[in-house]
C-alpha cells in the first residue's frame, strides 16, 4: 500500500523514511511537541514538511500534492538510506565477513 501512496501523513515514526524512499511525499503533524523521539530526525528537514494541529493541514496537503518533486529528496535518501540499489544485504555481509577476517588475523 505504501508503494502506491502519493502522500503519507504521520505523527512520528520511521514510516516517513520508507515513504520518501518509495517516492511518496510526507507530512509530519507534530502532536507531541518536544516529547516525540523522532523530533530530531525530522525537525527542520526540507524533505519533511511539518504542521501543528492548529495549522491548516488541508492547505499543506494541497500544497504538497501540487509539488512536482520532494524537496531535498536525494540528500535525504543518501543520509538516511545510503543507496537504494538492492545491494544493502551484500554490503552488510561484506562488512561482517571482512571484520571477521581481520579479527582472525589478529587472534
CSV table of C-alpha atoms in Angstrom, one decimal:
chain,number,residue,atom,x,y,z
A,1,UNK,CA,0.0,0.0,0.0
A,2,UNK,CA,2.8,2.4,0.8
A,3,UNK,CA,4.4,2.0,-2.6
A,4,UNK,CA,1.2,3.4,-4.2
A,5,UNK,CA,0.8,6.4,-1.9
A,6,UNK,CA,1.2,9.9,-3.2
A,7,UNK,CA,1.2,11.4,0.3
A,8,UNK,CA,1.8,9.9,3.8
A,9,UNK,CA,0.7,11.8,6.8
A,10,UNK,CA,2.4,10.7,10.0
A,11,UNK,CA,2.8,11.7,13.6
A,12,UNK,CA,6.2,10.4,14.4
A,13,UNK,CA,7.6,7.1,13.1
A,14,UNK,CA,10.1,5.7,10.7
A,15,UNK,CA,7.4,5.4,8.0
A,16,UNK,CA,8.5,8.8,6.6
A,17,UNK,CA,11.9,7.5,5.5
A,18,UNK,CA,10.3,4.5,3.8
A,19,UNK,CA,7.7,6.7,2.1
A,20,UNK,CA,10.3,9.1,0.7
A,21,UNK,CA,12.4,6.1,-0.5
A,22,UNK,CA,9.3,5.0,-2.4
A,23,UNK,CA,8.7,8.5,-3.8
A,24,UNK,CA,5.7,9.5,-1.7
A,25,UNK,CA,5.5,13.0,-0.2
A,26,UNK,CA,5.2,13.1,3.5
A,27,UNK,CA,3.6,15.5,6.0
A,28,UNK,CA,4.6,15.4,9.7
A,29,UNK,CA,1.9,16.5,12.1
A,30,UNK,CA,3.6,17.5,15.4
A,31,UNK,CA,1.1,16.2,18.0
A,32,UNK,CA,3.6,15.6,20.8
A,33,UNK,CA,6.0,18.6,20.6
A,34,UNK,CA,9.4,18.1,22.2
A,35,UNK,CA,8.4,14.7,23.7
A,36,UNK,CA,8.4,13.0,20.3
A,37,UNK,CA,11.5,10.7,19.9
A,38,UNK,CA,11.6,11.3,16.2
A,39,UNK,CA,11.7,15.1,16.5
A,40,UNK,CA,15.4,15.3,15.9
A,41,UNK,CA,15.3,13.1,12.8
A,42,UNK,CA,12.5,15.0,11.1
A,43,UNK,CA,12.6,18.5,12.6
A,44,UNK,CA,13.7,21.3,10.1
A,45,UNK,CA,14.2,18.8,7.3
A,46,UNK,CA,13.2,20.2,3.9
A,47,UNK,CA,12.1,16.8,2.7
A,48,UNK,CA,9.6,16.5,5.6
A,49,UNK,CA,7.3,19.5,6.0
A,50,UNK,CA,5.7,19.9,9.4
A,51,UNK,CA,2.4,21.3,10.6
A,52,UNK,CA,0.9,21.6,14.0
A,53,UNK,CA,-2.7,20.5,14.7
A,54,UNK,CA,-3.6,24.2,14.9
A,55,UNK,CA,-2.4,25.0,11.4
A,56,UNK,CA,-4.3,24.3,8.2
A,57,UNK,CA,-3.5,20.7,7.4
A,58,UNK,CA,-5.8,20.8,4.4
A,59,UNK,CA,-3.8,23.7,2.8
A,60,UNK,CA,-0.5,21.9,3.4
A,61,UNK,CA,-1.8,18.7,1.8
A,62,UNK,CA,-2.9,20.6,-1.3
A,63,UNK,CA,0.5,22.3,-1.5
A,64,UNK,CA,2.4,19.0,-1.2
A,65,UNK,CA,0.2,17.2,-3.8
A,66,UNK,CA,0.8,20.1,-6.3
A,67,UNK,CA,4.6,19.9,-5.8
A,68,UNK,CA,6.4,18.1,-8.6
A,69,UNK,CA,9.3,16.8,-6.6
A,70,UNK,CA,10.1,16.1,-2.9
A,71,UNK,CA,12.3,18.8,-1.6
A,72,UNK,CA,15.9,17.7,-0.9
A,73,UNK,CA,15.0,14.1,-1.6
A,74,UNK,CA,18.4,13.0,-3.0
A,75,UNK,CA,20.2,14.3,0.1
A,76,UNK,CA,17.6,12.8,2.4
A,77,UNK,CA,17.9,9.3,0.8
A,78,UNK,CA,21.7,9.4,0.8
A,79,UNK,CA,21.8,10.4,4.5
A,80,UNK,CA,19.2,8.0,5.9
A,81,UNK,CA,19.1,5.1,3.3
A,82,UNK,CA,22.5,5.4,1.7
A,83,UNK,CA,21.8,3.7,-1.7
A,84,UNK,CA,18.6,2.2,-3.0
A,85,UNK,CA,20.3,-0.2,-5.4
A,86,UNK,CA,19.1,-3.5,-3.9
A,87,UNK,CA,22.6,-4.4,-2.6
A,88,UNK,CA,22.3,-3.4,1.0
A,89,UNK,CA,22.4,-7.0,2.2
A,90,UNK,CA,25.5,-7.6,0.1
A,91,UNK,CA,27.2,-4.6,1.7
A,92,UNK,CA,26.3,-5.7,5.2
A,93,UNK,CA,27.5,-9.2,4.6
A,94,UNK,CA,30.8,-7.9,3.2
A,95,UNK,CA,31.4,-5.7,6.2
A,96,UNK,CA,30.7,-8.7,8.5
A,97,UNK,CA,32.9,-11.0,6.5
A,98,UNK,CA,35.8,-8.5,6.4
A,99,UNK,CA,35.5,-7.8,10.1
A,100,UNK,CA,35.7,-11.5,10.9
A,101,UNK,CA,38.7,-12.0,8.6
A,102,UNK,CA,40.5,-9.1,10.2
A,103,UNK,CA,39.7,-10.4,13.7
A,104,UNK,CA,41.1,-13.9,12.7
A,105,UNK,CA,44.4,-12.3,11.6
A,106,UNK,CA,44.8,-10.6,14.9
A,107,UNK,CA,43.9,-13.5,17.1
